[in-house]
Coordinates of C-alpha atoms in Angstrom, one line a residue:
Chain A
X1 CA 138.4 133.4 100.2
X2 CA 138.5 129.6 99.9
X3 CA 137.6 127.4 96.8
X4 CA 134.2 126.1 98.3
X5 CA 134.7 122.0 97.5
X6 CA 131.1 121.2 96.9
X7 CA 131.1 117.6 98.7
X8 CA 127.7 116.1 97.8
X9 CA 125.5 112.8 99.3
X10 CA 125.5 109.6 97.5
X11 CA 123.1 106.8 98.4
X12 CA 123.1 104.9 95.0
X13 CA 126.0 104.4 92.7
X14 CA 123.5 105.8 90.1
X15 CA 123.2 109.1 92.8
X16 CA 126.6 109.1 92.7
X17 CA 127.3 109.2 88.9
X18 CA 123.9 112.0 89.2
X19 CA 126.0 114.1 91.8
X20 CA 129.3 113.9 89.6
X21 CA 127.4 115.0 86.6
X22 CA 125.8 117.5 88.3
X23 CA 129.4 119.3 89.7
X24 CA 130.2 117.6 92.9
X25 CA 134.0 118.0 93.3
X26 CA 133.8 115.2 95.7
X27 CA 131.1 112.9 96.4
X28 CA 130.2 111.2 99.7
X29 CA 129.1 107.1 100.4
X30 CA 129.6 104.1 102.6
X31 CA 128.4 100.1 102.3
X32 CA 125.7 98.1 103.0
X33 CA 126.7 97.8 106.7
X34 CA 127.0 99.3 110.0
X35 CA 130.5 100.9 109.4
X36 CA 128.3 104.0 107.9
X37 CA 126.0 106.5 109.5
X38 CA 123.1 106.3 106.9
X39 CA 123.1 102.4 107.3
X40 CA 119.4 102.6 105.9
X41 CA 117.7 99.2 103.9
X42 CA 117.9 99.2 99.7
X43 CA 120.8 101.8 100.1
X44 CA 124.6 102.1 100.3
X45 CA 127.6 100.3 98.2
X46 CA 128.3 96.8 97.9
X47 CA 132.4 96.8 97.1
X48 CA 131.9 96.0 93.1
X49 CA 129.6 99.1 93.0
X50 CA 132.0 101.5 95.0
X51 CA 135.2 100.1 93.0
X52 CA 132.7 100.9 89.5
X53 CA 132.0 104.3 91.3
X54 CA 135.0 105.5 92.2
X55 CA 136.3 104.9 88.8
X56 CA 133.6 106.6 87.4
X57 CA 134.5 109.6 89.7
X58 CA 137.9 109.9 89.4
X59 CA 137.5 109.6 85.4
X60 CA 135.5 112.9 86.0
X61 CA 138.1 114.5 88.1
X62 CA 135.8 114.0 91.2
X63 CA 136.8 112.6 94.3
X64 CA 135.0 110.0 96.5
X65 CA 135.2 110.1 100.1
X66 CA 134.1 106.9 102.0
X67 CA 132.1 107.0 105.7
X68 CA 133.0 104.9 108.3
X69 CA 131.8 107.4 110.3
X70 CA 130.5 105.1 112.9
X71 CA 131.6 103.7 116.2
X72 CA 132.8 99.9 116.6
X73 CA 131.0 98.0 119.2
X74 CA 133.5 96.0 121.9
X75 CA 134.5 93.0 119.8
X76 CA 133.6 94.3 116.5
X77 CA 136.4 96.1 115.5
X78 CA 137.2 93.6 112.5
X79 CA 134.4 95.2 110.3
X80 CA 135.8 98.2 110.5
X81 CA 139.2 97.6 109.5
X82 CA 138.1 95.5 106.5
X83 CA 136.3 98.1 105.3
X84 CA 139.2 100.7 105.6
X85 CA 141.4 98.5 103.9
X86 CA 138.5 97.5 101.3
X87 CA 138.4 101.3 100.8
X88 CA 142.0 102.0 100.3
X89 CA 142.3 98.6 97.6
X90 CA 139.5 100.3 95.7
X91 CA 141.2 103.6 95.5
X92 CA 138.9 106.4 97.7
X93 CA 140.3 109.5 98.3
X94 CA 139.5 110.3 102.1
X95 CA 137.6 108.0 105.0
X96 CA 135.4 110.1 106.9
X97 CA 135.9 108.7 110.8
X98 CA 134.9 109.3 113.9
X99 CA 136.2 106.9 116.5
X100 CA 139.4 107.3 117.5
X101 CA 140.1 103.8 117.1
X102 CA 139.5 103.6 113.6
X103 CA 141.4 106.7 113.0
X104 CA 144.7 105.2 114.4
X105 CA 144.0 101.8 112.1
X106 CA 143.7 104.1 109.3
X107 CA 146.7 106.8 109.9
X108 CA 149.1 103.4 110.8
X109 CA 147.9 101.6 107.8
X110 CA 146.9 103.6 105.5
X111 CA 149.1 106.8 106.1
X112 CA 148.9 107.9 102.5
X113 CA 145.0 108.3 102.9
X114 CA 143.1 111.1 104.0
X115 CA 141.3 111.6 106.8
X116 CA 138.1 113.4 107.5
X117 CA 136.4 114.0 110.7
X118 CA 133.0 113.2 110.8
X119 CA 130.5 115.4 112.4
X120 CA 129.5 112.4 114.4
X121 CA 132.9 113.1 116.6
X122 CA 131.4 116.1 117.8
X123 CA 134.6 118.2 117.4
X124 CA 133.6 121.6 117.9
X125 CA 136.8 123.2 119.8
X126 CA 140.0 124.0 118.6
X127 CA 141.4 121.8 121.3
X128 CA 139.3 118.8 120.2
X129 CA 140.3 119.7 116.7
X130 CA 144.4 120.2 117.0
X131 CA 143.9 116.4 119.4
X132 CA 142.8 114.8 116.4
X133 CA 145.2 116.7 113.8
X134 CA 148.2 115.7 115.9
X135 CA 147.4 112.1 117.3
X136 CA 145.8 111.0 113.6
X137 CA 146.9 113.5 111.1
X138 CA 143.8 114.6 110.5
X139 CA 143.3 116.8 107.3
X140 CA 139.5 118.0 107.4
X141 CA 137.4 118.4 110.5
X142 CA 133.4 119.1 109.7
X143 CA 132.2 121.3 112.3
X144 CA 129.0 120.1 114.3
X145 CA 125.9 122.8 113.0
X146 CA 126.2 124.8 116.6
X147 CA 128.1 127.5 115.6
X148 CA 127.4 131.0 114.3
X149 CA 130.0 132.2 111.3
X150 CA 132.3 134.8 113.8
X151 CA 133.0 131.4 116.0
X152 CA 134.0 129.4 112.8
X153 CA 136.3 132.0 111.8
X154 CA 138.4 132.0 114.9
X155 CA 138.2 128.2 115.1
X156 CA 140.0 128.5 111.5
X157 CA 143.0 130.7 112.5
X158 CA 143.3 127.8 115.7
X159 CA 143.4 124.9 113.9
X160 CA 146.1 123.7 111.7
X161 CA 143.4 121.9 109.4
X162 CA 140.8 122.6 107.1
X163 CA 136.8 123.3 107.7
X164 CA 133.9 121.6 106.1
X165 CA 130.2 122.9 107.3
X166 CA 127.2 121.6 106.0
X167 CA 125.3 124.1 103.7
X168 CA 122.3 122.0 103.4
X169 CA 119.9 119.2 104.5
X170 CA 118.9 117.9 107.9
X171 CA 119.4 120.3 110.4
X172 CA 120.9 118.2 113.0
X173 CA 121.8 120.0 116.5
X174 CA 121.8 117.0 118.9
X175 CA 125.4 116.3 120.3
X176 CA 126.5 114.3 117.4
X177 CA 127.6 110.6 117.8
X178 CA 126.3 110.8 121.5
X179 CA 122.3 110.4 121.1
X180 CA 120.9 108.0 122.2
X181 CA 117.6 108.9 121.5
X182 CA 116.5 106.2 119.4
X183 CA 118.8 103.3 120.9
X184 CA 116.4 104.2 123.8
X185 CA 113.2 103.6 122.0
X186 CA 114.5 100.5 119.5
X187 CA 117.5 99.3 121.2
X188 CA 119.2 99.8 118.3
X189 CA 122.0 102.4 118.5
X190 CA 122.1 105.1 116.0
X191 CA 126.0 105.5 116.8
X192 CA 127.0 101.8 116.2
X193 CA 124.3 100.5 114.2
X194 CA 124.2 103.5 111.7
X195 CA 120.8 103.8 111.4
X196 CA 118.8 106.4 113.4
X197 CA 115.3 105.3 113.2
X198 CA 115.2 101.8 112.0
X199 CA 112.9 101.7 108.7
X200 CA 111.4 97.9 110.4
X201 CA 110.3 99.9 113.2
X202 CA 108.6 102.7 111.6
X203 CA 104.9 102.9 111.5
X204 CA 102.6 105.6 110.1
X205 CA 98.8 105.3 111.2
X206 CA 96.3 107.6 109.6
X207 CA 92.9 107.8 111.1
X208 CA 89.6 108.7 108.7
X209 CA 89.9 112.3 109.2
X210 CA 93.2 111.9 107.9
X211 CA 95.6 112.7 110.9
X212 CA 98.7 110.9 111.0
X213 CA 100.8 109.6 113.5
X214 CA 104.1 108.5 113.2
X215 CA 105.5 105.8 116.1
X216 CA 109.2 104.1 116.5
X217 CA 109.4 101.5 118.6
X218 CA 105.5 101.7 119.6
X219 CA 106.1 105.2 120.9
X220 CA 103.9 107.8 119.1
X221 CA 106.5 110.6 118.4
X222 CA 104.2 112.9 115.9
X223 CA 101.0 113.3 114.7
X224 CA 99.9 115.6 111.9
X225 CA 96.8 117.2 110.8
X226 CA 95.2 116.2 108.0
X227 CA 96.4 119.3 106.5
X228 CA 100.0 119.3 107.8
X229 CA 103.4 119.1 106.3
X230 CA 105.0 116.0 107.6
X231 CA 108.7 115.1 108.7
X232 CA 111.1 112.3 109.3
X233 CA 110.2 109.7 112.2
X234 CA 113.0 110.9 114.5
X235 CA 112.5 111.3 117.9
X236 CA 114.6 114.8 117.9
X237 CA 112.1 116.3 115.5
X238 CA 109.0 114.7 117.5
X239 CA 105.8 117.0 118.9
X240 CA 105.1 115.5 122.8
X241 CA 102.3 116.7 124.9
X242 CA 102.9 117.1 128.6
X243 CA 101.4 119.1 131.6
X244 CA 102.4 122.5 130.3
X245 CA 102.1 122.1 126.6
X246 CA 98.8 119.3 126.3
X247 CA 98.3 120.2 122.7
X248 CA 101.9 118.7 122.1
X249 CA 105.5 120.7 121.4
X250 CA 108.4 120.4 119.7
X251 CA 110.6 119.0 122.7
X252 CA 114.3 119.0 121.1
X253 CA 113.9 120.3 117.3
X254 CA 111.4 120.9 115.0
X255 CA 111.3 118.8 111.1
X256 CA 113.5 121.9 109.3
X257 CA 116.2 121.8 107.1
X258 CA 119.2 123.7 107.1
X259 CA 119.6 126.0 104.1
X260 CA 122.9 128.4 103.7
X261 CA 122.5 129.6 100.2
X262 CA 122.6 132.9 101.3
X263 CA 125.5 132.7 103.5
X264 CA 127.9 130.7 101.3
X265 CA 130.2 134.4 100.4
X266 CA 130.5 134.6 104.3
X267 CA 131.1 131.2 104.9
X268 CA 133.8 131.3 102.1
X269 CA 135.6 134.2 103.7
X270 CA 135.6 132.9 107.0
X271 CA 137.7 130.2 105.6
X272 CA 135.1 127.3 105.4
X273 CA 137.2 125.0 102.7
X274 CA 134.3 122.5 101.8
X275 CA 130.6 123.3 101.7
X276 CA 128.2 119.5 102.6
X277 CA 125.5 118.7 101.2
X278 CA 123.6 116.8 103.5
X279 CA 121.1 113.9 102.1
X280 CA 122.5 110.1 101.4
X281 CA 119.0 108.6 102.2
X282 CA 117.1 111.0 99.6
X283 CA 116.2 110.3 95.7
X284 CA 118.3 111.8 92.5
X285 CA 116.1 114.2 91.8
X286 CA 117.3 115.4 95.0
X287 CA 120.8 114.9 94.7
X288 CA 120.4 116.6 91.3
X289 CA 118.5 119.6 91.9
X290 CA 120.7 120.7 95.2
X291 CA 123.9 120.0 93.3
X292 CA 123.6 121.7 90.8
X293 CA 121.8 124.2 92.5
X294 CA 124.7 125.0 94.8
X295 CA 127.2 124.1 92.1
X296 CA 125.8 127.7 90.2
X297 CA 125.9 128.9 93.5
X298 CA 129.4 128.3 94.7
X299 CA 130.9 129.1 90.9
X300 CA 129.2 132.5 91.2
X301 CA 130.4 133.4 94.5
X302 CA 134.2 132.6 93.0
X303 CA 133.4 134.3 90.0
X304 CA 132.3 137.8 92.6
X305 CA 128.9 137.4 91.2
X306 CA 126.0 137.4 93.3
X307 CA 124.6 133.9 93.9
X308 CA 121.6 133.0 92.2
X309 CA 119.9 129.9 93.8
X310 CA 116.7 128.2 92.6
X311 CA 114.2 128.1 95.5
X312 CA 114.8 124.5 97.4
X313 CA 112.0 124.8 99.8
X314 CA 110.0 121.6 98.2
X315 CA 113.0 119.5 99.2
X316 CA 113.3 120.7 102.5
X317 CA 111.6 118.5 106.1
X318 CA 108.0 120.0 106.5
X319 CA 109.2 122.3 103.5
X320 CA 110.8 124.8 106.3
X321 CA 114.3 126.2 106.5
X322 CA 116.3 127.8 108.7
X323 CA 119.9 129.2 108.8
X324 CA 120.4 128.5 112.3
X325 CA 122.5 128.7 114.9
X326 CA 125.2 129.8 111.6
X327 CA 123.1 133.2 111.3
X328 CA 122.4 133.4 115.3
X329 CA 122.4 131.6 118.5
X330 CA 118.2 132.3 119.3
X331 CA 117.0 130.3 115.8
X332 CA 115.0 128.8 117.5
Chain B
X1 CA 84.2 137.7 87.8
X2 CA 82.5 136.1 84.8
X3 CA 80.9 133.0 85.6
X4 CA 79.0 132.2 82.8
X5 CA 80.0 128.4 82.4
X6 CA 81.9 127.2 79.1
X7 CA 80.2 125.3 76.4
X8 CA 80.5 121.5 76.9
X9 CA 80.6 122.6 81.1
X10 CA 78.0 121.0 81.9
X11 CA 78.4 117.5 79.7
X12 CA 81.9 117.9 81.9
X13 CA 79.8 118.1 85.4
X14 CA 78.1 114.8 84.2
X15 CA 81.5 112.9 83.9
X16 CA 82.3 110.2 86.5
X17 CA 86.2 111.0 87.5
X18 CA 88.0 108.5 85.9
X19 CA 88.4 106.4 88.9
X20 CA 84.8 105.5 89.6
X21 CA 84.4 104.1 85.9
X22 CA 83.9 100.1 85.9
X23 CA 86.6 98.3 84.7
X24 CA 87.3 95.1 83.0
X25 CA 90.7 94.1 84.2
X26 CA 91.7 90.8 82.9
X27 CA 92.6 92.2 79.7
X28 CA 95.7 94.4 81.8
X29 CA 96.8 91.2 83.2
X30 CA 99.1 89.9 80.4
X31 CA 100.1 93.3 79.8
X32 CA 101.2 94.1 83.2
X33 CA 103.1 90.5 83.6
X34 CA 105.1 91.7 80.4
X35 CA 105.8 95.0 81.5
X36 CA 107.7 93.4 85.1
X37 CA 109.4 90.7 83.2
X38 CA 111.2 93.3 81.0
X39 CA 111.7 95.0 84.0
X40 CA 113.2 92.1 86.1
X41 CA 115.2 91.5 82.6
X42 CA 116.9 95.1 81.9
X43 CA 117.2 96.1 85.7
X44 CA 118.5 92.7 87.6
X45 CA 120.2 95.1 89.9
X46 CA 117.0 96.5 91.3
X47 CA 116.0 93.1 92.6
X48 CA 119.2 92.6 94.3
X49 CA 119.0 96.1 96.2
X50 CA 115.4 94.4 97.2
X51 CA 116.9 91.8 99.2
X52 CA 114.9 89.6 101.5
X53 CA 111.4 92.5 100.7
X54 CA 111.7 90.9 97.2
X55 CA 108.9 88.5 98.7
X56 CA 107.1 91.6 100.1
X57 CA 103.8 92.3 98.7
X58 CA 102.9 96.1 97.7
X59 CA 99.4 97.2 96.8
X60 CA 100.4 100.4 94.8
X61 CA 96.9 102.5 95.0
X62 CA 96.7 105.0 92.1
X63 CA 94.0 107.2 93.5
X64 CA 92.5 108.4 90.4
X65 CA 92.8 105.4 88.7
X66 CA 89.4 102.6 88.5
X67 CA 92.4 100.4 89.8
X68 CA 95.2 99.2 92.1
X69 CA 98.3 97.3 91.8
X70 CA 99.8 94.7 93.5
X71 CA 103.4 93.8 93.1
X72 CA 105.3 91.0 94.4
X73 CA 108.8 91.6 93.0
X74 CA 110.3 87.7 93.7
X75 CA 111.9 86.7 90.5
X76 CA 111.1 83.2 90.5
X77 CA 106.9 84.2 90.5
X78 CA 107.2 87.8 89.3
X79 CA 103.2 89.5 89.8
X80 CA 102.2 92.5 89.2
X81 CA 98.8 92.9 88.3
X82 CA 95.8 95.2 88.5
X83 CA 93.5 94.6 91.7
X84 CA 90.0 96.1 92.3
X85 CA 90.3 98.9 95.4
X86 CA 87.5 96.9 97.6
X87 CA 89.2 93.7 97.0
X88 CA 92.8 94.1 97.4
X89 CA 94.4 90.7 98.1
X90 CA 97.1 90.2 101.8
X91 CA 99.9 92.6 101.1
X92 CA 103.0 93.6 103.7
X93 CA 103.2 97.1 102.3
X94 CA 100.4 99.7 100.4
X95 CA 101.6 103.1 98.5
X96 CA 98.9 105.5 97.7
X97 CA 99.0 108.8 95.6
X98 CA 97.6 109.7 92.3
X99 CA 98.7 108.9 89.0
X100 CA 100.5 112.1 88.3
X101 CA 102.7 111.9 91.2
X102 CA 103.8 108.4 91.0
X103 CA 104.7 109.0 87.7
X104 CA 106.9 111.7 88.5
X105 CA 108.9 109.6 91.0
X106 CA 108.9 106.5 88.6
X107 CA 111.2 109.2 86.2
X108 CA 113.4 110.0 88.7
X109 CA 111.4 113.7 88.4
X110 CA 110.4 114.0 92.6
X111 CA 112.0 113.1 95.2
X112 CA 109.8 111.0 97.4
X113 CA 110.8 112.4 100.9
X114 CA 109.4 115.5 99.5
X115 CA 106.5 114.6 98.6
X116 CA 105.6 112.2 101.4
X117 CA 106.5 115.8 103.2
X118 CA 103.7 117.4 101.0
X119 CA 101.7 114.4 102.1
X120 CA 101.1 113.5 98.6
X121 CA 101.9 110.4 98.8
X122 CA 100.5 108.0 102.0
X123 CA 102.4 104.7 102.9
X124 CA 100.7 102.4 105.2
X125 CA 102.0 99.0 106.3
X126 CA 105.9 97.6 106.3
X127 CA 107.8 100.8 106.5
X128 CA 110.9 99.5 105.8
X129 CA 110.4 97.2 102.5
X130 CA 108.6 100.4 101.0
X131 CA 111.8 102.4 102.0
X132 CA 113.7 99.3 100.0
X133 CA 111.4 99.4 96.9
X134 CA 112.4 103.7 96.8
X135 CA 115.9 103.1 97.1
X136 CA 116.2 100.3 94.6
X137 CA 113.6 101.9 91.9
X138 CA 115.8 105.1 92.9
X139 CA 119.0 103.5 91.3
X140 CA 117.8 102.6 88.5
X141 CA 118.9 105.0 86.1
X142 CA 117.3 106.1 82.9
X143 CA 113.9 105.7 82.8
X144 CA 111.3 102.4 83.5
X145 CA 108.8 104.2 82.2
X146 CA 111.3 104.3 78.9
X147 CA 111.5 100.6 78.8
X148 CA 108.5 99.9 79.2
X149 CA 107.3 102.3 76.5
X150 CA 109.7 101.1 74.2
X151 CA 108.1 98.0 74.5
X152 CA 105.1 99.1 72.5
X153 CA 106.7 100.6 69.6
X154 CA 105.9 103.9 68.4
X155 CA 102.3 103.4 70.1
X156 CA 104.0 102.9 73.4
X157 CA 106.4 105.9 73.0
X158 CA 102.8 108.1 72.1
X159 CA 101.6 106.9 74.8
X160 CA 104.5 107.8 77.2
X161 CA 104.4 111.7 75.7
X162 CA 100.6 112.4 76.8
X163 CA 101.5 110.7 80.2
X164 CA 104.4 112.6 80.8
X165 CA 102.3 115.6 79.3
X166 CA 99.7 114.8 82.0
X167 CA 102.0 114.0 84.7
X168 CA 105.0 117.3 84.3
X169 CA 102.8 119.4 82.1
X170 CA 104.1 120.2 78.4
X171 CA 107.9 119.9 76.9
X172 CA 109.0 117.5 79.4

């Protein structure tokens, strides 16, 4: 059975401090630009706040792992490599990276550093795994949410790495780092922009029976009942009417959250190493409740007790959760 | 099922919710002004988060209040002031949910994804300066609704209890 590293979202230096107080061993954030997946307005690190924040962490015995988890655009590459060598002046532990570009800047100039693969590289083979292990030195992959706990454990005794699955939060399935959903419907790419539904081109509508309806980019993607739990604006989790279904369908995924509570002592013995919380874009309280929540959670599992976790359903998209495709292939 | 009513029931029927009650405002107006200063003067951090939505204009609807808000976070011409619901001045961006739940998010209690989930709280308007104004009252740690108390003395601090009381329930 492995430790369980309880690597938790940070949106706010003052989330961050909430997630180290809370028990993160390491704690997850990126700046106020495009170099970062969660690239989201009033969020995110400027440099003075990580360097604060990292010192803050460390001083804790926590460990701050810094996203550039996105892909540089042709003739951008500079912003990229000033904020890997930003993050290694101000002392992070790990980058989290996807391109490949970025992860050759970072294991030629930074070899002492860590690095993490993001889930936005889509890695879910041993093959595409051991690539990035032996071409960057890769330490950490985080597997894509796509595969069922027996499939996790024999990707473990293939790969000369270790595992980090996400436990809880958005239940992402698209093919990470490849949709293109919403650089369809905004022209803005979710991939290089890091921002998946632009917040400027977000609008909610309610009507005077209450019904709501969300639109990006002036395309209607939901509407919900006056009476309905509602979601996030992304297109993935929209409702679309069409000849077959006219009174609308979940086309892609429906607004659910990933919740493993249950599944942490199998997870642990299949050799998952870190446990993510997902969640950079949501409050404290959040970041509080689910920390510390899981942080019980993951002691007791160590300790051979039997987890006890406080129901997070209220924190969950449309206050649903799933297990998914980790507890079977047909979650759906 | 007894359903004999209480005494004092029916006095209670005859109450006007609290939000239908006529107002005078102008004597919140100086009081409301104070309260942002001190906020704009302990929390300088929250209006650089704001960025360029620090000339956005919010109309913060308290839904069971005889009032709104309106909020213009620019530091050089700070407003926040109370507005009547039928004549709310231009705004960019309105909030709307009752007095107990905004409360809860002002101390960091809720998280606000969750309960715009619950559809307890409605945003109409710019989506993205109302996402900036979450985020940067979000990292503002401790409590505004501390400051501001404190502000008040030992009235203000009373004052906060029963809110809190009324907002989270007793012992918060």
């Amino acid at each position: 059975m492995t430790t369980g590293e309880l690597v938790c979202p940070a949106g706010t230096p003052a989330s961050l401090r909430t997630a180290v107080d809370a028990g993160a061993d390491s704690v997850y954030c990126g700046y106020q630009n495009a170099t970062n997946a969660r690239n989201f307005p009033g969020l995110n690190f400027t440099p003075d706040e990580l360097g604060r924040a990292v010192k803050y962490a460390h001083d804790k015995g926590a460990k701050v792992l810094l996203a550039l988890n996105t892909y540089p655009p042709a003739g951008g590459f500079e912003l990229w490599k000033d904020a890997a060598d930003l993050g290694a002046k101000l002392g992070v532990d790990a980058y989290i990276v996807a391109d490949m570009g970025v992860c050759d800047y970072i294991a030629t100039t930074h070899p002492d550093k860590r690095l993490h693969l993001s889930v936005q590289a889509a890695a879910a083979s041993p093959d595409a795994i051991r690539y990035y292990v032996e071409k960057f030195g890769v330490k950490r992959v985080v597997l894509p949410r796509i595969l069922t706990i027996p499939e996790i454990r024999e990707i473990k005794t293939e790969i000369p790495c270790e595992i980090e699955t996400f436990i809880f939060g958005n239940h992402g399935l698209m093919v990470e780092g490849r949709c293109s959903l919403t650089n369809y419907a905004t022209g803005l790419s979710t991939n290089m922009d890091g921002v998946c539904s632009p917040a400027h081109l977000v609008e909610y509508d309610r009507d005077d029976a209450g019904n709501m309806s969300t639109r990006l980019g002036g395309f209607t993607i939901d509407r919900f009942g006056a009476e309905e739990n509602a979601g996030y604006p992304t297109i993935c989790k929209g409702r679309y009417c069409n000849e077959q279904h006219p009174e609308g369908y979940y086309a892609f995924e429906e607004p659910i959250s990933l919740n493993l509570s249950r599944l942490l002592p199998d997870l642990m013995d299949a050799g998952v190493n870190a446990f993510k919380i997902e969640g950079r874009q949501r409050s404290r309280a959040y970041v509080r409740k689910v920390v510390s929540s899981f942080r019980e959670a993951v002691d007791a599992v160590r300790a051979g007790r039997e987890p006890n976790l406080a129901d997070l359903v209220a924190l969950t998209e449309g206050q649903k959760q799933t297990e998914g495709a980790f507890q079977t292939k047909k979650w759906r | 099922m007894n359903t004999t009513p209480a005494p004092g029931d029916a006095i209670k029927r005859h109450l006007p919710d609290l939000a239908d009650l006529p107002m005078p405002l102008l004597p919140l107006q100086p009081v409301l002004y104070r309260i942002v200063r001190r906020v704009a003067a302990l929390h300088p951090e929250l209006f650089e988060r704001l960025g360029k939505h620090q000339r956005t204009s919010f109309v913060i609807d308290l839904t069971d209040m005889p009032f709104a808000l309106h909020l213009r976070p620019y530091l050089p011409s700070l407003i926040l002031r109370a507005v009547k619901r039928d004549r709310l001045p231009a705004h960019q961006a309105s909030i709307s949910g009752d007095f107990k739940t905004l409360m809860r998010l002002l101390d960091a209690d809720e998280d606000g994804d969750a309960i715009f989930f619950s559809r307890d709280l409605l945003i109409e308007g710019d989506t993205e300066a109302i996402v900036t104004l979450r985020n940067a009252l979000d990292d503002v740690e401790g409590s505004i609704a501390e400051d501001v108390a404190e502000m008040f003395g030992a009235a203000g601090r009373l004052a906060l209890t029963r809110l809190r009381e009324m907002a989270h329930g007793p012992n918060h």
